[in-house]
Each structure stands twice: as C-alpha cells, then as structure tokens.
mmCIF file of C-alpha atoms in Angstrom:
data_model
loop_
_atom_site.group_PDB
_atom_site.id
_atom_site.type_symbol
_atom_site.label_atom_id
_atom_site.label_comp_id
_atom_site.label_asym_id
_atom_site.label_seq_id
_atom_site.Cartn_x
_atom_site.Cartn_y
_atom_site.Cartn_z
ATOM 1 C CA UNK A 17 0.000 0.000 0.000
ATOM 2 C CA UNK A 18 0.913 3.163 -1.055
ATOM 3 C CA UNK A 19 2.656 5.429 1.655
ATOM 4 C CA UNK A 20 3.750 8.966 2.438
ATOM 5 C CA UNK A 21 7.570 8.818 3.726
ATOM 6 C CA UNK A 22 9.666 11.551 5.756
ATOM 7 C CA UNK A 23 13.305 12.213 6.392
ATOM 8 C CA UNK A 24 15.225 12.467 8.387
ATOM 9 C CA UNK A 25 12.980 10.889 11.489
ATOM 10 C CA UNK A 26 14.831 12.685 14.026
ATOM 11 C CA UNK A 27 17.046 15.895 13.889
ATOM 12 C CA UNK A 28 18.785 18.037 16.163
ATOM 13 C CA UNK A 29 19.579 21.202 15.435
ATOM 14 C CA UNK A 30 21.002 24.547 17.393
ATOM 15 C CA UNK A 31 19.198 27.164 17.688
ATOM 16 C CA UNK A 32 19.400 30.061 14.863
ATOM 17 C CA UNK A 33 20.386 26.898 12.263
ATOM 18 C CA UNK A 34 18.305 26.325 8.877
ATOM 19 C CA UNK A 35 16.550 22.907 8.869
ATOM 20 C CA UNK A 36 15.080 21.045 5.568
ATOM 21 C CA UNK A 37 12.350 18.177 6.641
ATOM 22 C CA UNK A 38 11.630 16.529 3.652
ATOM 23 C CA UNK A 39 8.596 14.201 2.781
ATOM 24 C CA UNK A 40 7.827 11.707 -0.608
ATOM 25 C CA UNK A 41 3.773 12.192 -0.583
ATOM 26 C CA UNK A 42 2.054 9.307 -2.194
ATOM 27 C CA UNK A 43 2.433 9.436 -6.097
ATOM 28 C CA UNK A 44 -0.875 10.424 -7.343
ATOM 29 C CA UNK A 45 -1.944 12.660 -4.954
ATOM 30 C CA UNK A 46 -1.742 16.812 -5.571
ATOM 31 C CA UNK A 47 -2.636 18.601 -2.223
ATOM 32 C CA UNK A 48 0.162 18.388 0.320
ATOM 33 C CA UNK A 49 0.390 19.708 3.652
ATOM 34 C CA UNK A 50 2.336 20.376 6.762
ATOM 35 C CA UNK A 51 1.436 20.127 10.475
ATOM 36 C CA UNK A 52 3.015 20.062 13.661
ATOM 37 C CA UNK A 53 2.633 19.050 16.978
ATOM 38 C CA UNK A 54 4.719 19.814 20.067
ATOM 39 C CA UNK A 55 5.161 17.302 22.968
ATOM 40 C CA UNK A 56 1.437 16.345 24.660
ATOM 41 C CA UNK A 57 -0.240 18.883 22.570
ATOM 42 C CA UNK A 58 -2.305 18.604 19.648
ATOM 43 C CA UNK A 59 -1.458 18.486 15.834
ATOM 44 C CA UNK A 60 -1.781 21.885 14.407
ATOM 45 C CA UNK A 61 -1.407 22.249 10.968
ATOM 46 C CA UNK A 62 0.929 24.513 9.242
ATOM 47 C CA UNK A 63 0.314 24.827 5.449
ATOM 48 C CA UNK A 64 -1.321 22.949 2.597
ATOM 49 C CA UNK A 65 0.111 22.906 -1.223
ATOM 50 C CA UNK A 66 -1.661 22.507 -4.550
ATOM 51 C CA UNK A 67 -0.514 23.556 -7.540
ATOM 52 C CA UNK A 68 2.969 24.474 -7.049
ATOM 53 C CA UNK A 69 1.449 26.971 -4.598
ATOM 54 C CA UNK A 70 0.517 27.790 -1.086
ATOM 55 C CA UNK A 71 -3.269 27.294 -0.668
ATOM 56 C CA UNK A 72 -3.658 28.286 2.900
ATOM 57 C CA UNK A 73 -1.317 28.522 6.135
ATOM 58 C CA UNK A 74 -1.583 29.037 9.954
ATOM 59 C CA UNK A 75 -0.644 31.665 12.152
ATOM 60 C CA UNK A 76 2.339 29.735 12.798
ATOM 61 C CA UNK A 77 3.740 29.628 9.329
ATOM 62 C CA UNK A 78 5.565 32.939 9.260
ATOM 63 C CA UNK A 79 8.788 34.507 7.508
ATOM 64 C CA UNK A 80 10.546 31.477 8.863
ATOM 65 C CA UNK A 81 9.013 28.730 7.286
ATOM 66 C CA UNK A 82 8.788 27.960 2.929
ATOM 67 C CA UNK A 83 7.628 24.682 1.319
ATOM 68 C CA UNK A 84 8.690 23.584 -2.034
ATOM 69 C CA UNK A 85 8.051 20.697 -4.114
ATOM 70 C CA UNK A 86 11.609 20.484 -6.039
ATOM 71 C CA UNK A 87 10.991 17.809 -8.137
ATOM 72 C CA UNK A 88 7.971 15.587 -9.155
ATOM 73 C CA UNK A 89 8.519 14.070 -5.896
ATOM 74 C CA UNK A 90 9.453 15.381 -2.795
ATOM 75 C CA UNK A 91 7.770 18.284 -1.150
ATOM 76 C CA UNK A 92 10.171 20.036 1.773
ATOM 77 C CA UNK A 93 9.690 22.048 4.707
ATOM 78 C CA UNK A 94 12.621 24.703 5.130
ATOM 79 C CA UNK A 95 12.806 26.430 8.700
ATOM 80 C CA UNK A 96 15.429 29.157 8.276
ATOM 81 C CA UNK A 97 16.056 30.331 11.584
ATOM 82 C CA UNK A 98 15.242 27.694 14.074
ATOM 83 C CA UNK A 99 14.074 28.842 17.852
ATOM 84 C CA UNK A 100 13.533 26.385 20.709
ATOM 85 C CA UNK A 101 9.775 26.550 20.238
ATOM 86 C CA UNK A 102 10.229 25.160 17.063
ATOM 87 C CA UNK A 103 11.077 21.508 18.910
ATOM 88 C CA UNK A 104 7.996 19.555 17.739
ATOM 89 C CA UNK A 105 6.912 16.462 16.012
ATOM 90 C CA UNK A 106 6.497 17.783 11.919
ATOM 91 C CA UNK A 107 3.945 15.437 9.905
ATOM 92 C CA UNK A 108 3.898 15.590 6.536
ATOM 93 C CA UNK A 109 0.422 14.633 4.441
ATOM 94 C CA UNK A 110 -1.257 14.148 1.417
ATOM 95 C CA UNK A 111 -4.643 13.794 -0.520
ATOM 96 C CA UNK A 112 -5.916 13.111 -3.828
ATOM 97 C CA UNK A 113 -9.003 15.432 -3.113
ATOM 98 C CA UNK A 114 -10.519 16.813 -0.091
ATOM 99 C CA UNK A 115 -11.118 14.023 1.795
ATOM 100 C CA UNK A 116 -8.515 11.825 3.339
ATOM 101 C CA UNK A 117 -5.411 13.131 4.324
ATOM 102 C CA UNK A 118 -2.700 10.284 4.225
ATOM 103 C CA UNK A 119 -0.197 11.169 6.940
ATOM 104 C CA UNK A 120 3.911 10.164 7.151
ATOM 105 C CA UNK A 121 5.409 8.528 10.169
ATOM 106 C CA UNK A 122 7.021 12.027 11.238
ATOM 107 C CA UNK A 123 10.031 13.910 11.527
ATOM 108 C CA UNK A 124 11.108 14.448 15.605
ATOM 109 C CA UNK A 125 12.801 18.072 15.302
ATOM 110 C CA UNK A 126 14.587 19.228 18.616
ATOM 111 C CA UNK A 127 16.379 22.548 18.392
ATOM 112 C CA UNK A 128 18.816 23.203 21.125
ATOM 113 C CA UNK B 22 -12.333 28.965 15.692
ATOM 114 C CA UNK B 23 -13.429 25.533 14.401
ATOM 115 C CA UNK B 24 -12.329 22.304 16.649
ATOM 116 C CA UNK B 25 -12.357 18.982 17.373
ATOM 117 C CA UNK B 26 -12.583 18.391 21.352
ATOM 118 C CA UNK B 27 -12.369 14.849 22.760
ATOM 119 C CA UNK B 28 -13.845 13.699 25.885
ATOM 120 C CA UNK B 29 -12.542 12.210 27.978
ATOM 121 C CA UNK B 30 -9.104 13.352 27.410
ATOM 122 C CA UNK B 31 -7.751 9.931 29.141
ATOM 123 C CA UNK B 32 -9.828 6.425 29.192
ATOM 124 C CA UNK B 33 -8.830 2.879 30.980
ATOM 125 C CA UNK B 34 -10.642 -0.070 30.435
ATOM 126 C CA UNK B 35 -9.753 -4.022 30.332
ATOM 127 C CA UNK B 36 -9.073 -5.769 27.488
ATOM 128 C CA UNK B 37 -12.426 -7.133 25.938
ATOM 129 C CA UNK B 38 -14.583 -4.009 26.967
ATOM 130 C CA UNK B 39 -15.863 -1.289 24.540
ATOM 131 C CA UNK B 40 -14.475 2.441 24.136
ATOM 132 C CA UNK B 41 -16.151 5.106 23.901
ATOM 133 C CA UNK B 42 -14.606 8.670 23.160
ATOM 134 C CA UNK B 43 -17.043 11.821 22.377
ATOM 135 C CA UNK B 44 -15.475 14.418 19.692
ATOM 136 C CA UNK B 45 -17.628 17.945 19.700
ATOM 137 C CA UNK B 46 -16.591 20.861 17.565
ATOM 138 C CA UNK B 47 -17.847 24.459 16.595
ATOM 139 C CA UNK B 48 -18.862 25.686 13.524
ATOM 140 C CA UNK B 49 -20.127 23.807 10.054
ATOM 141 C CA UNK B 50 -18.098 20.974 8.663
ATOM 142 C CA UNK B 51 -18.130 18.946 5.435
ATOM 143 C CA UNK B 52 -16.421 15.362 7.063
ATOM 144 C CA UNK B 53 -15.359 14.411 10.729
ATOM 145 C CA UNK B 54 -12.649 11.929 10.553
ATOM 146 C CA UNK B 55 -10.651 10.063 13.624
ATOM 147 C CA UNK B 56 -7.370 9.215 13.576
ATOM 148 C CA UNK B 57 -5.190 6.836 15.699
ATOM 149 C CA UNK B 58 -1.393 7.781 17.163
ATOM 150 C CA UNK B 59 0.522 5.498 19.267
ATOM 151 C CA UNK B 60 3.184 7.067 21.504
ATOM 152 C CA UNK B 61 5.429 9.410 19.252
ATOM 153 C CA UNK B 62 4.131 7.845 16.423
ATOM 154 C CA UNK B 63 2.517 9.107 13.146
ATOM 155 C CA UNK B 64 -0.865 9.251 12.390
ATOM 156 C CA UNK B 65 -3.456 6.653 11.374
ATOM 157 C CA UNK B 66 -6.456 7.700 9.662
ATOM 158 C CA UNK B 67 -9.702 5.548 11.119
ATOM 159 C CA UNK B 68 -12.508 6.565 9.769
ATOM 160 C CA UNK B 69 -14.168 9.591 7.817
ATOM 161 C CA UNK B 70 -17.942 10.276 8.360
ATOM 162 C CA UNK B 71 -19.391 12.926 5.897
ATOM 163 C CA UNK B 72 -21.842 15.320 7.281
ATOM 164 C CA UNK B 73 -24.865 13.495 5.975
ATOM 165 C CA UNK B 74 -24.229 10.657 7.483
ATOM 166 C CA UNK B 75 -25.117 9.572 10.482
ATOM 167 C CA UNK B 76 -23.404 6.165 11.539
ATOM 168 C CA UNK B 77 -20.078 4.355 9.633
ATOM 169 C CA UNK B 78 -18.952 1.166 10.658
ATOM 170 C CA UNK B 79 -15.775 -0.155 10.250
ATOM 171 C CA UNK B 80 -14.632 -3.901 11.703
ATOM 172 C CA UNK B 81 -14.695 -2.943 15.278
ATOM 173 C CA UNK B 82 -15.071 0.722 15.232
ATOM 174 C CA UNK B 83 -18.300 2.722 15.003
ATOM 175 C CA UNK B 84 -18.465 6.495 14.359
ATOM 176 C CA UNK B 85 -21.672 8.335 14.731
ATOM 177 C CA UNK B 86 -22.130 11.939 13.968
ATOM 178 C CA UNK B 87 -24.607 14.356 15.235
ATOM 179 C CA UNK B 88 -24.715 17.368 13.393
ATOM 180 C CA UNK B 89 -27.199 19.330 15.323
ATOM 181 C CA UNK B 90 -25.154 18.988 18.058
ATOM 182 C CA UNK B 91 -22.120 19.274 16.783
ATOM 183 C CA UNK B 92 -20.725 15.889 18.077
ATOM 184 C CA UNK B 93 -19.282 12.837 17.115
ATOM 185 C CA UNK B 94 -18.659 9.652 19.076
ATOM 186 C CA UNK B 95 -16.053 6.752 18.463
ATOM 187 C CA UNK B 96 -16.574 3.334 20.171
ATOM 188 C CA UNK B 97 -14.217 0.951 19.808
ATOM 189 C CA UNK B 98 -15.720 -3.016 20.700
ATOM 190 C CA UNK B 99 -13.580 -5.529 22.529
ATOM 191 C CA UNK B 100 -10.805 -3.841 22.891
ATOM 192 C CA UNK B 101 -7.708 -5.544 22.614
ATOM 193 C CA UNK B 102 -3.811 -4.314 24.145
ATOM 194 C CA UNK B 103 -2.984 -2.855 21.107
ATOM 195 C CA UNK B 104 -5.569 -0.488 20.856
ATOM 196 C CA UNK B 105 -3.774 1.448 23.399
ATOM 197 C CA UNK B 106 -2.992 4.565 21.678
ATOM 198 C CA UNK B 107 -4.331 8.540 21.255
ATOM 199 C CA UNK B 108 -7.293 8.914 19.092
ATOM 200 C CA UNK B 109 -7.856 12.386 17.868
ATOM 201 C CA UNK B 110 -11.128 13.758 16.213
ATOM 202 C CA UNK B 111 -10.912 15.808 13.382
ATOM 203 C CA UNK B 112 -12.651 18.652 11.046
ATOM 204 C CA UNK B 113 -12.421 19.617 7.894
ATOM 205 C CA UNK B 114 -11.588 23.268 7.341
ATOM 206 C CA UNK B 115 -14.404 25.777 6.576
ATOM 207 C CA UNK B 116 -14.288 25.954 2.869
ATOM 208 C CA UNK B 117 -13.283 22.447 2.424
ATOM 209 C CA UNK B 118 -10.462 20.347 2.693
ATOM 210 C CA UNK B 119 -7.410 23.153 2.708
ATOM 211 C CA UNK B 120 -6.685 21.950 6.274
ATOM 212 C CA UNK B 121 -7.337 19.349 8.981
ATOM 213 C CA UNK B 122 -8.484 21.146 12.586
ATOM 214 C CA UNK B 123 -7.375 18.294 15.141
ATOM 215 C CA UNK B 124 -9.072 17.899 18.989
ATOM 216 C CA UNK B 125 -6.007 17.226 21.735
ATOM 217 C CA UNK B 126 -7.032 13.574 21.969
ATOM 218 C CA UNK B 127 -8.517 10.973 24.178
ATOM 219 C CA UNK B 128 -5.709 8.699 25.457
ATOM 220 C CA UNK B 129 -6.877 4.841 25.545
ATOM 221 C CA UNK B 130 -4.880 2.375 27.457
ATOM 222 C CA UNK B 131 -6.690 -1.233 27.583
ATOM 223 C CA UNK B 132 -5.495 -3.051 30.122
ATOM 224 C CA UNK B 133 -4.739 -7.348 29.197
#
C-alpha cells in the first residue's frame, strides 16, 4: 500500500540553524500539507500545497518557514532560523481530493 | 475557531470491553474523521464520516455523527492491548479540505 515517507525521522539542530524536513507524498496525490505538533499537545497544521502553490497557512507559518516541491517528488519544509519553540513532532500529508489526508510517520525536530 | 474536542481526554478499560470517546466541535463541517497515534508515532487515519451521514462502521469501530449537536462519538468493541494509543477527532476546514483542525485527543490504554 501506497505510503507517504519523511526524512530524516529525528534531527537536532542549534538554535538560529536552517533545517530542511523533507517528505515523498504518495504518487498520485496533488494537495500536500504540513502540520506540527509539540510534545502532549495537539497536531496543528501549518500549510497545505496545490498547484505548485501555497493554498492556505496558519498563524504559525511565518517569515521562517517555505515549502517547495523540487521535483515531481518530494515536497520540503525549510525552517530558516530555528528557535527552541520550534522543537515539535512535523507530519507531513497528502490527498488526492478533499477528503482523506494520508499522513507520514514524522520527523522528531529538537532545536537546542 | 473551528475544533475537534475529545472527551474524555484519558480512558482505561480491560481488554475485551468497549471504548467510547465523544469528539464535539464548533462551527459547520463537510467530514469528521478520527485518527489513531501510538506514543510518538505518526498518524493513522480511522474513519471519515461525511456530514450526511449519520453512523459508519468499520470492523470494530463505530463512528456516529450528530450534526445538530455538533458531536461525534467513536466506540471501539472488545478492545484488545494494542488499541492502546491517542485517538484524535478531526474537522475539515471551513471551505473544504485546505486543512485538517485536530481535537487534543482521548488517550486509551486497555489493560490485558
């Protein structure tokens, strides 16, 4: 069965350092997204992609954060500037409509 | 805003009982779905329920939705160990599909 992938599944960073997640969303599938969730809270999301653009984002998506989709297959998260609230579990998902989202496994980012 | 809240936030039971976790949220949606984490994991998706529908089954789990109320309910029959997990309600955004507006979660633990 078709799955979305992320890497790396953890990564530690210091503080003020860039950090690219990066996620393989499932092949036929054109709306990606972003969420997060920090320890024992709950997943917020971030951003969603169609089109080789942004479709909507969250409060929390500021200046610091950019998505791209590079290639025909990966779609990236880029933090520029990490801060230690940016420590958080970072799911990547995808969708072939509206419906279903099909989540990855996760990337564990802590920033020191 | 528009969100998914679980109740209760933590449940015990023994292994061979029923679970039942409440989801309520705020404002109009177009699908309700419930999704499964286990500790750090990623996300599972469930089960969707559209908003004209009133009951989905699927093997042991059983979503209703109430949309005069604004509530959804997940039980989960005989239980088993590895049903132990988070299970997190969640909303479509308000013009469809952009985003996914999660509850905090109702933590399960069945007990063998």
């Amino acid at each position: 069965e078709p799955e979305v992938t992320q890497t790396p599944s953890h990564q530690v960073t210091q503080m003020g350092q860039e950090v690219i997640l990066r996620c393989v969303p499932i092949s036929n599938h054109l709306y990606f997204y972003w969420y997060r969730q920090i320890l024992g809270q709950k997943v917020e999301f971030l951003v969603s992609f169609y089109n080789n653009e942004i479709s909507e984002k969250s409060e929390i998506f500021d200046d610091q954060f950019s998505v791209e989709r590079p290639d025909g297959s990966n779609f990236t998260l880029k933090i520029r500037s990490t801060k230690l609230e940016d420590s958080a579990m970072y799911f990547c998902a995808s969708s072939d409509g509206l419906e279903t989202q099909y989540f990855g496994p996760g990337t564990r980012l802590l920033v020191l | 805003s528009q969100q998914g809240e679980e109740d209760p936030q933590a449940l015990s039971i023994q292994e061979g009982e029923n679970a039942t976790m409440n989801c309520s949220y705020k404002t109009s949606i177009n699908n309700l779905q419930w999704y499964r984490q286990n500790s750090g994991r990623g996300l599972v998706h469930l089960i969707l329920i559209r908003s004209n529908e009133r009951e989905k089954h699927s093997g042991r789990l059983r979503v209703t939705l109430d949309t005069s109320k604004k509530s959804s309910s997940l039980l989960i029959t005989a239980s088993r160990a590895a049903d132990t997990a988070s299970y997190f309600c969640a909303t479509d955004g308000r013009y469809g599909g952009f985003k996914t507006i999660f509850g905090a979660g109702t933590r399960l633990f069945v007990k063998a």
